[in-house]
Tab-separated table of N, CA and C and ligand atoms in Angstrom:
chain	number	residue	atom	x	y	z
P	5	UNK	N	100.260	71.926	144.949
P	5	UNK	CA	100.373	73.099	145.816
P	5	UNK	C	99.506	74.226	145.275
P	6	UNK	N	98.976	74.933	146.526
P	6	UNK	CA	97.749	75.961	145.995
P	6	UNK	C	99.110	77.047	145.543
P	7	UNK	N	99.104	77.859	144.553
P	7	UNK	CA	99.788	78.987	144.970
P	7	UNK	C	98.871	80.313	144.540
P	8	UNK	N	98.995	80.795	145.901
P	8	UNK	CA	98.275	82.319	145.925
P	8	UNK	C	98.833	83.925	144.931
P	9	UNK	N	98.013	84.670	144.446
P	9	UNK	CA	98.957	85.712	143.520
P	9	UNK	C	99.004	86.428	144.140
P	10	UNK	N	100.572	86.989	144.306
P	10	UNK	CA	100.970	88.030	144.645
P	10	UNK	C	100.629	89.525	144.434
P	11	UNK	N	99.658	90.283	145.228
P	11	UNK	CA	99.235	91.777	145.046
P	11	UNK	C	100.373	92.883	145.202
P	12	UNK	N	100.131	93.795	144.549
P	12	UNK	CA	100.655	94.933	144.369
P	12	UNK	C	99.808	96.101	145.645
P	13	UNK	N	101.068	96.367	146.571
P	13	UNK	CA	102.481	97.023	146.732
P	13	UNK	C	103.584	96.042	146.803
P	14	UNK	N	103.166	94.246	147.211
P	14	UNK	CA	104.352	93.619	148.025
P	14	UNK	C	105.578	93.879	147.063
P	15	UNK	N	106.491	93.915	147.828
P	15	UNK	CA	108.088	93.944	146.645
P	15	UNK	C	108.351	92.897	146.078
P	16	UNK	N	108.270	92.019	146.434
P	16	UNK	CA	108.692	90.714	145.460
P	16	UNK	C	108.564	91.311	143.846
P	17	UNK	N	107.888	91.783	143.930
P	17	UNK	CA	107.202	92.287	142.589
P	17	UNK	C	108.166	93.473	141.623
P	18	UNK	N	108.802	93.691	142.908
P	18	UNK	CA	109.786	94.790	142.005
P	18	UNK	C	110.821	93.974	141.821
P	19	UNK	N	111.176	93.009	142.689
P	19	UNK	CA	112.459	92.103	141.979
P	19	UNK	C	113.071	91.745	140.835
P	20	UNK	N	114.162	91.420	140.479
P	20	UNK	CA	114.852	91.516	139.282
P	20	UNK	C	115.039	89.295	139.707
P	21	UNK	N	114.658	88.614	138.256
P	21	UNK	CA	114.380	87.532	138.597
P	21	UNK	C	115.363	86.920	138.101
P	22	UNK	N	116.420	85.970	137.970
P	22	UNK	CA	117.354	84.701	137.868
P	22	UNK	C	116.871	84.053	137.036
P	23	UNK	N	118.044	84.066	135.824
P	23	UNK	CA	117.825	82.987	134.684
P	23	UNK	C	117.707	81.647	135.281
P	24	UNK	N	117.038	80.605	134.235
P	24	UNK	CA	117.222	79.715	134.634
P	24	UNK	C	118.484	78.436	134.496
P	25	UNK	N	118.800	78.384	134.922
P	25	UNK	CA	120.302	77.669	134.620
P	25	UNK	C	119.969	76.153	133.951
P	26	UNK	N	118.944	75.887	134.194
P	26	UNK	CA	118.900	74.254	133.717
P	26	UNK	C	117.390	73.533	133.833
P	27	UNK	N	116.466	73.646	133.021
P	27	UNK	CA	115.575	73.311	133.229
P	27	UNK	C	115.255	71.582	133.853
P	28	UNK	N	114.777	71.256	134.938
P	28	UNK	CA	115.090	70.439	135.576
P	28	UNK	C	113.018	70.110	135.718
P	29	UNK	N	113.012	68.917	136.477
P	29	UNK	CA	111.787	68.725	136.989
P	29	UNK	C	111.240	69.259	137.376
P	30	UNK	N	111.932	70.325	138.441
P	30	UNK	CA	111.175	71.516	139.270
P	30	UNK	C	110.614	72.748	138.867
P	31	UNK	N	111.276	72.944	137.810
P	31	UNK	CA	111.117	74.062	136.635
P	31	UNK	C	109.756	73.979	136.226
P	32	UNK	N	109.530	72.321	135.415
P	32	UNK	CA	108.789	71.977	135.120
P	32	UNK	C	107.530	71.953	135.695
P	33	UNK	N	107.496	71.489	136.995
P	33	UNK	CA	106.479	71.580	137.370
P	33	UNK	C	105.923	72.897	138.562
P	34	UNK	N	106.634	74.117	137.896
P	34	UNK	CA	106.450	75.294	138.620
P	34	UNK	C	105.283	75.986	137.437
P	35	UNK	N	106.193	75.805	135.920
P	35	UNK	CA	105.384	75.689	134.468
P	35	UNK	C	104.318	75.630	134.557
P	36	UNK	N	103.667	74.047	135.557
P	36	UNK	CA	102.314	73.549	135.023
P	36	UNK	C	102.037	73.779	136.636
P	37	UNK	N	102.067	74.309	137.425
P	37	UNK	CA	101.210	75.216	138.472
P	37	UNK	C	100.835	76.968	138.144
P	38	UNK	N	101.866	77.186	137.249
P	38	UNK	CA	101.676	78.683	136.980
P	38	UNK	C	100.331	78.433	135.689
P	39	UNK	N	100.281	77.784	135.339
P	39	UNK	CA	99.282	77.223	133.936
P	39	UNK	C	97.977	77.433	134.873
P	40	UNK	N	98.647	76.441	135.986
P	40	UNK	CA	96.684	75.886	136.590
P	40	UNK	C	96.394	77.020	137.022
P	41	UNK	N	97.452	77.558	138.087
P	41	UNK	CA	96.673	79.531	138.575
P	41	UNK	C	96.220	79.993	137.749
P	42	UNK	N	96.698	80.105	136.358
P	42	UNK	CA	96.693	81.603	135.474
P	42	UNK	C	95.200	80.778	134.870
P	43	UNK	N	94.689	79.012	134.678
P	43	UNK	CA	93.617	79.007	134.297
P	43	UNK	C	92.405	79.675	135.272
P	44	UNK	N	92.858	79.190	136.529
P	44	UNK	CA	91.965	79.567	137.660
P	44	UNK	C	91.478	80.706	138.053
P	45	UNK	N	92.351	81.726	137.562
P	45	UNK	CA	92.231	82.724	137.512
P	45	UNK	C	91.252	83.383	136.265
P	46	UNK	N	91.818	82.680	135.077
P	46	UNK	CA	90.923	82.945	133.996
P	46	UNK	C	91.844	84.283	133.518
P	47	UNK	N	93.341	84.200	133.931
P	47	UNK	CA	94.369	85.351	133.350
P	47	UNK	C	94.525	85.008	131.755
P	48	UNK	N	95.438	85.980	131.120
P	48	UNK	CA	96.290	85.406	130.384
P	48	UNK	C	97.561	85.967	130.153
P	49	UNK	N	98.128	85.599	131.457
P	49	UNK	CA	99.339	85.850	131.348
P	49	UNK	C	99.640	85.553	132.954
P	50	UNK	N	100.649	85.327	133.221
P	50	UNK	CA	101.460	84.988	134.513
P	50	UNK	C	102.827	85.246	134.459
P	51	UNK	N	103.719	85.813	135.877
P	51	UNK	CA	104.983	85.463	135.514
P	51	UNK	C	105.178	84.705	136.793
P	52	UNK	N	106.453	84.061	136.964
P	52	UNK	CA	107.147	83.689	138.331
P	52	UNK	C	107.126	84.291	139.718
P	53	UNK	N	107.313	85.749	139.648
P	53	UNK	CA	107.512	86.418	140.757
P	53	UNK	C	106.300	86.831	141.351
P	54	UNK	N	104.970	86.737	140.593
P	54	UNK	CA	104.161	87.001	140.654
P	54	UNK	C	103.329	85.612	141.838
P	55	UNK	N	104.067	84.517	141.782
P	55	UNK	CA	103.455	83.409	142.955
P	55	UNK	C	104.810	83.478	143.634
P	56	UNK	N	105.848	84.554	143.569
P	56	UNK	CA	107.089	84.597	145.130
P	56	UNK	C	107.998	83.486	144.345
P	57	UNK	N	107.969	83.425	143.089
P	57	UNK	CA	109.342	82.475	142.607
P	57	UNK	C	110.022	83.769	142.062
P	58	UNK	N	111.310	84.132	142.356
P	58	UNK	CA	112.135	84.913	141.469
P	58	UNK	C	113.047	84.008	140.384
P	59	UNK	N	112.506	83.400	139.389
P	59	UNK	CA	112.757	82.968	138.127
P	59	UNK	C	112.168	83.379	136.840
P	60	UNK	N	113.327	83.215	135.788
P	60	UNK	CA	112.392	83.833	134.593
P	60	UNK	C	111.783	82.789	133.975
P	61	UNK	N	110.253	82.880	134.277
P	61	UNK	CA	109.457	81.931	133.421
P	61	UNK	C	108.277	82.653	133.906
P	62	UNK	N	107.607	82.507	132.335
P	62	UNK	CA	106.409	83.032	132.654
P	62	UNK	C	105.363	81.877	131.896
P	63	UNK	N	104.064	82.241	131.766
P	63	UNK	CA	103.200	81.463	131.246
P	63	UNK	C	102.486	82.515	130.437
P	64	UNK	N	101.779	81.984	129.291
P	64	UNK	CA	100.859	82.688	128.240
P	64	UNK	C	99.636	82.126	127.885
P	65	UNK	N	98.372	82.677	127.680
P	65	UNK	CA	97.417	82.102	126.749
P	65	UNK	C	97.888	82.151	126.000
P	66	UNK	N	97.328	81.552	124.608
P	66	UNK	CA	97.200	81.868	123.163
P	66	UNK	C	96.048	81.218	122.254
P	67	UNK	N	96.066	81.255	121.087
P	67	UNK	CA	95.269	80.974	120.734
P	67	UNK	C	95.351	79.626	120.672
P	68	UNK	N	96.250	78.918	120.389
P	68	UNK	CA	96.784	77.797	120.143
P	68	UNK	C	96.505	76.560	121.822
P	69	UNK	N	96.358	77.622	123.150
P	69	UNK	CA	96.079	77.316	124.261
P	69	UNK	C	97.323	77.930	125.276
P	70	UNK	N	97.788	76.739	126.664
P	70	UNK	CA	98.866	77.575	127.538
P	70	UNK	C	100.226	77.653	126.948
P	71	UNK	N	101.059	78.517	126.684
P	71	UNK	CA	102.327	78.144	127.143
P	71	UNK	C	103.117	78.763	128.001
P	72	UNK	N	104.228	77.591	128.574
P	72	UNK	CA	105.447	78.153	129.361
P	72	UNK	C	106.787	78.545	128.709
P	73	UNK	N	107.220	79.449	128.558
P	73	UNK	CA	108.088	80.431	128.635
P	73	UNK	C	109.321	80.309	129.181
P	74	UNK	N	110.609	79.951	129.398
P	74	UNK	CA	111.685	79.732	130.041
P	74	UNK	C	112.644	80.893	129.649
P	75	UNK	N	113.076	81.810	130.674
P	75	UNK	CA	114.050	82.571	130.361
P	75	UNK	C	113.900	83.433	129.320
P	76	UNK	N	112.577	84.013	128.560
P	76	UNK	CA	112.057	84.640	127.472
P	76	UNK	C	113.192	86.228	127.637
P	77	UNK	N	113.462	86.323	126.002
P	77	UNK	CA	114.306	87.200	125.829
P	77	UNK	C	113.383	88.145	124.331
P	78	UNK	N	113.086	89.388	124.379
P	78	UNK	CA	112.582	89.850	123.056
P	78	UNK	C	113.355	90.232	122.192
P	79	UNK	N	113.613	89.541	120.891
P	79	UNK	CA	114.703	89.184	120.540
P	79	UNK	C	114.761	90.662	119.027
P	80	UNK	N	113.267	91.144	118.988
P	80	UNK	CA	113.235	91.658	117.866
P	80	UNK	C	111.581	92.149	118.179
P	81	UNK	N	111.742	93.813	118.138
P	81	UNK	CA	110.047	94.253	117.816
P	81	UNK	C	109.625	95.382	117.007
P	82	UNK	N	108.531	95.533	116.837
P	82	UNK	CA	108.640	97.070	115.672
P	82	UNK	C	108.724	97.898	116.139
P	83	UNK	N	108.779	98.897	115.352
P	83	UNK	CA	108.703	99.946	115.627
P	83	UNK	C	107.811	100.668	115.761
P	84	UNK	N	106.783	99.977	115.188
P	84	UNK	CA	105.201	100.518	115.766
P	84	UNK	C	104.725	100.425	116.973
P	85	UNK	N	103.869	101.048	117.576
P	85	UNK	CA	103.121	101.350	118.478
P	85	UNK	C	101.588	101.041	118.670
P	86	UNK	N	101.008	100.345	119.534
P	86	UNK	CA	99.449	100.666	119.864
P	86	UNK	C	99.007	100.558	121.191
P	87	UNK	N	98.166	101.228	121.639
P	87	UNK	CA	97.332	101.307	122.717
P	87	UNK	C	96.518	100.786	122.834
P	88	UNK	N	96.207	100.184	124.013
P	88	UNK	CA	95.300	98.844	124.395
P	88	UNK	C	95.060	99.003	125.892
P	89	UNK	N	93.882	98.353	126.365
P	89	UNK	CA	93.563	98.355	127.868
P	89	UNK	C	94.408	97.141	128.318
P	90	UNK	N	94.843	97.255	129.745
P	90	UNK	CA	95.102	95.369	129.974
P	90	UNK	C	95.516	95.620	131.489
P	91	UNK	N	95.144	94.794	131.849
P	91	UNK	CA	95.082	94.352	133.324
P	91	UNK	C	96.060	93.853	133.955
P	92	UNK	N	95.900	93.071	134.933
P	92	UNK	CA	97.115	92.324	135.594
P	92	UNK	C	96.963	91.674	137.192
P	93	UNK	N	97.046	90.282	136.734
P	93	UNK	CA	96.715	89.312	137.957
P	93	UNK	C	97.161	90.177	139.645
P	94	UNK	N	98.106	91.007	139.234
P	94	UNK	CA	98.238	91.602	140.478
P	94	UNK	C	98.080	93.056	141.026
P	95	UNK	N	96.696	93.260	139.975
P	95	UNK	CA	96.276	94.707	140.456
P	95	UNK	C	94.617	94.534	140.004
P	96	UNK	N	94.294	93.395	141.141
P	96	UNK	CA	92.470	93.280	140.631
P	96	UNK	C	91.666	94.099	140.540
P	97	UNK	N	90.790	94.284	139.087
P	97	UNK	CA	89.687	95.533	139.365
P	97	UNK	C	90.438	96.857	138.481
P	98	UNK	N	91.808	97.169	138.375
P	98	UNK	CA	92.665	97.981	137.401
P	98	UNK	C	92.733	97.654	136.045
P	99	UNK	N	92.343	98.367	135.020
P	99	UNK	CA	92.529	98.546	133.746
P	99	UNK	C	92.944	99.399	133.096
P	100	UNK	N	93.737	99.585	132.384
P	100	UNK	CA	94.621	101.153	132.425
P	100	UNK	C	95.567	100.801	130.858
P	101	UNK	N	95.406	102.177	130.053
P	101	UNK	CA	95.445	102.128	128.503
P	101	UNK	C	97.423	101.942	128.514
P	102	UNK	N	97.662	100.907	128.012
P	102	UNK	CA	99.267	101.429	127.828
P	102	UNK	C	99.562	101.055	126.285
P	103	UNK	N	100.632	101.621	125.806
P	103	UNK	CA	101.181	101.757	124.875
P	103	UNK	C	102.771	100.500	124.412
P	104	UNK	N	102.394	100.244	123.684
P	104	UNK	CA	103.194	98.821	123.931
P	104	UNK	C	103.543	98.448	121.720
P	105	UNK	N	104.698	98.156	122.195
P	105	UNK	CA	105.172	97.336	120.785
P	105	UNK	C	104.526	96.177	120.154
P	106	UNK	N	104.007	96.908	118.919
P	106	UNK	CA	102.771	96.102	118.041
P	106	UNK	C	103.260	94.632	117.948
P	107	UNK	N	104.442	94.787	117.552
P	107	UNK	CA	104.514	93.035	117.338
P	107	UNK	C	106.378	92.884	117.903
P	108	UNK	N	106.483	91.700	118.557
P	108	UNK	CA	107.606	91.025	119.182
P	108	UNK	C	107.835	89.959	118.750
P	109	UNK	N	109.214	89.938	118.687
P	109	UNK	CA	109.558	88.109	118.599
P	109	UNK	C	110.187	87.997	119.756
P	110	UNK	N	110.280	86.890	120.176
P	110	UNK	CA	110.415	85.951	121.373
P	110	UNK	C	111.625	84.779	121.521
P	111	UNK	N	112.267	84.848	121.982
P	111	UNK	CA	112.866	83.817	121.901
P	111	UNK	C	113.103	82.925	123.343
P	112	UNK	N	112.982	81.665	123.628
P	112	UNK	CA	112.763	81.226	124.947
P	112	UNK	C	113.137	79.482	125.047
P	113	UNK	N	112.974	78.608	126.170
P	113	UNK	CA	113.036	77.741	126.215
P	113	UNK	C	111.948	77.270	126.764
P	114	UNK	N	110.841	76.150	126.402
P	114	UNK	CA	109.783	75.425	126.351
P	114	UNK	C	109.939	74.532	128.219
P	115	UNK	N	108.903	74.219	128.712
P	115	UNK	CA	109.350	73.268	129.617
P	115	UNK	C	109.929	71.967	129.717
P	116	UNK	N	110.049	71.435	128.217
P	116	UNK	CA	111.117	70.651	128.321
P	116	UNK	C	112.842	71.077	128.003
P	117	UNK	N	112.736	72.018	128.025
P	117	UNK	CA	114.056	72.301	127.817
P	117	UNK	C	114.636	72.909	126.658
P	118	UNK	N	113.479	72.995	125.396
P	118	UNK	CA	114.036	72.968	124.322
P	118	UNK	C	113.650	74.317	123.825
P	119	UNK	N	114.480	75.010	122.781
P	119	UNK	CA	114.930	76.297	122.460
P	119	UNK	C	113.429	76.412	121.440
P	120	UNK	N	112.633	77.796	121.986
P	120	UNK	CA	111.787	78.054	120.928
P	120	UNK	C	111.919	79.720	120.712
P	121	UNK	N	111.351	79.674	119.242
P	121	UNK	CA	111.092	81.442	119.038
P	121	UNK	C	109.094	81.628	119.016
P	122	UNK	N	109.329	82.530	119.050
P	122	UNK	CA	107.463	82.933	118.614
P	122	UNK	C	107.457	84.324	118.498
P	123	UNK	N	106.695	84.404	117.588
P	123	UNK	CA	106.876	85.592	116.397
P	123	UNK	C	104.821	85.920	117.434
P	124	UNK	N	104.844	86.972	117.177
P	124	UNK	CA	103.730	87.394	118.218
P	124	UNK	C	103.023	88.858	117.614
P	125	UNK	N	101.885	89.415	117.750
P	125	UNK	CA	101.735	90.553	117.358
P	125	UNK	C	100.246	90.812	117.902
P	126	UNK	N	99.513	91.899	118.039
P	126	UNK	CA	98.541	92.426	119.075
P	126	UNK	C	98.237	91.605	120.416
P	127	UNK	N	97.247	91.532	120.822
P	127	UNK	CA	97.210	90.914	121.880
P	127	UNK	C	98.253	90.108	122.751
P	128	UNK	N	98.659	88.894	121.883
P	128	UNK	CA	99.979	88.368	122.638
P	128	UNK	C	101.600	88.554	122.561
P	129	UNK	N	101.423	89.913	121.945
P	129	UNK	CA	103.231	90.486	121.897
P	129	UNK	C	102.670	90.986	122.848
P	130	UNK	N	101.343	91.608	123.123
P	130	UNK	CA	100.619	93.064	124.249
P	130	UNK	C	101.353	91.554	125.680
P	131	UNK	N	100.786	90.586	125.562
P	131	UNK	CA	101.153	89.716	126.743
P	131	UNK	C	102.487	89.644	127.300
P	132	UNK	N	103.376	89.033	125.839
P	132	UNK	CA	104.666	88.964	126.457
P	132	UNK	C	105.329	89.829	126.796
P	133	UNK	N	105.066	91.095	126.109
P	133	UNK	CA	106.109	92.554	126.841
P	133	UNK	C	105.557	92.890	128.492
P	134	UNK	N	104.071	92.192	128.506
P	134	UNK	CA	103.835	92.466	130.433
P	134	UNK	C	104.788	91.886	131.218
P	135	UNK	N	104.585	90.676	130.479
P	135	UNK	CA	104.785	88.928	131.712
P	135	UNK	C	106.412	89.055	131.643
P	136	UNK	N	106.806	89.668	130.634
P	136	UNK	CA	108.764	90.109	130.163
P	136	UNK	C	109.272	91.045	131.438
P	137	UNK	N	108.332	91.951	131.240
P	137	UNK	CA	108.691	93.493	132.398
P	137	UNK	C	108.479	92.704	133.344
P	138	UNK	N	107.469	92.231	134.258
P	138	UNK	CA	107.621	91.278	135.313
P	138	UNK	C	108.926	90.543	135.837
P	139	UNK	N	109.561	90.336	134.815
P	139	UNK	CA	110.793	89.392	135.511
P	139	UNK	C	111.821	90.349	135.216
P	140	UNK	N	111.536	91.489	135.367
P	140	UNK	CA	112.653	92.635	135.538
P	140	UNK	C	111.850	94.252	137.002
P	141	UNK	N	111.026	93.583	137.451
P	141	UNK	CA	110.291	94.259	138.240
P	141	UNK	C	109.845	95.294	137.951
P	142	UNK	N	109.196	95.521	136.279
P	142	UNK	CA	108.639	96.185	135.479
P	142	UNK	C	107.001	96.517	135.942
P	143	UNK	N	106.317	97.232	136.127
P	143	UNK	CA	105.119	97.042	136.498
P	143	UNK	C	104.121	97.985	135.277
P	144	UNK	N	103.014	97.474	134.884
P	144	UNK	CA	102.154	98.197	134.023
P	144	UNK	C	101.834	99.904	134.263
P	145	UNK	N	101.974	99.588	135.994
P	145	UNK	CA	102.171	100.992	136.195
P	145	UNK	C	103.163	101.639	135.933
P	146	UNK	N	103.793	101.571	135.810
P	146	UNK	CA	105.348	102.523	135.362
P	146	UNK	C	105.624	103.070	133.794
P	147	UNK	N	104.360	102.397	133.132
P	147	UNK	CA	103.903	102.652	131.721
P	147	UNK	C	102.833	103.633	131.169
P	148	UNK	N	102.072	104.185	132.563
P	148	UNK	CA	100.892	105.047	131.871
P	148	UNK	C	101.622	106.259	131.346
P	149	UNK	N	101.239	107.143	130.819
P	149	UNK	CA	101.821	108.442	130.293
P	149	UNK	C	101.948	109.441	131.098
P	150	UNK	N	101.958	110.583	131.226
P	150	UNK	CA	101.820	111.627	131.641
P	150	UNK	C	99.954	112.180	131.777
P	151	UNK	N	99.649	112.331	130.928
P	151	UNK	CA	98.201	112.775	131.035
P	151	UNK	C	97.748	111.526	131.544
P	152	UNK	N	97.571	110.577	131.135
P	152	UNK	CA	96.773	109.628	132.125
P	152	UNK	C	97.000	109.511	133.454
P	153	UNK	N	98.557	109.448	133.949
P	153	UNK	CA	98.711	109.739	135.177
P	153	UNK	C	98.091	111.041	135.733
P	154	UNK	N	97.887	112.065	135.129
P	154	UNK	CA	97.231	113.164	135.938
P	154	UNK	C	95.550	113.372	136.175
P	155	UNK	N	95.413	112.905	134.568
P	155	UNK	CA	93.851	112.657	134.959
P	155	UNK	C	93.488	111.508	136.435
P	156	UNK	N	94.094	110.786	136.333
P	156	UNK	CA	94.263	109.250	137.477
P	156	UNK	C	94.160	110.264	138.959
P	157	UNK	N	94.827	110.996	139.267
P	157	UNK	CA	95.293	112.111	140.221
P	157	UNK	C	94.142	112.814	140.604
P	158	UNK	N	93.479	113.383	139.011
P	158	UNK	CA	92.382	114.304	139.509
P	158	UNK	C	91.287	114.041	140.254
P	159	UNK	N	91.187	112.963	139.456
P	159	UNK	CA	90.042	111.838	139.619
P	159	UNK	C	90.053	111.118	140.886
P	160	UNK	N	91.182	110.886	141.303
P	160	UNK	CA	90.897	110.586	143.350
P	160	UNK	C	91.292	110.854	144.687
E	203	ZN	ZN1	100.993	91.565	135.382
């Protein structure tokens, strides 16, 4: 199945998404369609609601290559801070500085079912706190600051 990404205004996007109760076949192979979009896309990062599934699963690059994500919970992050540009499959052409927790741990279930943690820090803690807010109808926008939002204002 092709699945198309969901753009920003649609609401789906603000939705609040449903654990998963039981990772099953279907799960599975929602996993490895959100993989093939997010390659096709050339993202790195995907969540569920983002192709009109309200479930928590998301998908990640890494260095290591894709993974799927089941029900991801941040289990532990610092207390540090950094600022970074980053985008988002559902606001093409937008890049916009946010401020985000240097490093996260993760805790989640794999597409087979089985319980993983991942300890994470720049770039892909920067991932999972997106693709996380996503399955709480979190949007990158709801993160710029104050001055950036006004400069944003002046500017169009
Ligand atoms: Zn996004």
């Amino acid at each position: 199945m092709n699945r198309e990404i969901i753009k920003y205004p649609d609401l789906i996007l603000r939705k609040k998404c449903q654990e998963v109760q039981e990772v099953t076949a279907e799960i599975k192979k929602l996993v490895e369609e959100m993989i093939l979009a997010l390659e096709k896309k050339q993202g790195v990062g995907l969540s569920a609601p983002q192709i009109g599934v309200l479930k928590r699963v998301i998908v990640i690059e890494t260095e290591k290559g894709s993974a799927g994500l089941i029900n991801p919970k941040i289990i532990k992050k610092s207390r540090e801070k950094e600022i970074m540009e980053e985008g988002c499959l559902s606001f093409p052409g937008i890049w916009l500085k946010i401020k985000r927790r240097k490093e996260v741990e993760v805790k989640a279930l794999d597409k087979e079912g089985k319980g993983i943690r991942m300890e994470a820090k720049g770039l892909t803690a920067r991932i999972l706190q997106h693709e996380i807010d996503h399955l709480d109808g979190i949007l990158f926008i709801d993160k710029i600051g104050f001055w950036q939002k006004l400069w944003r204002l002046l500017k169009s």
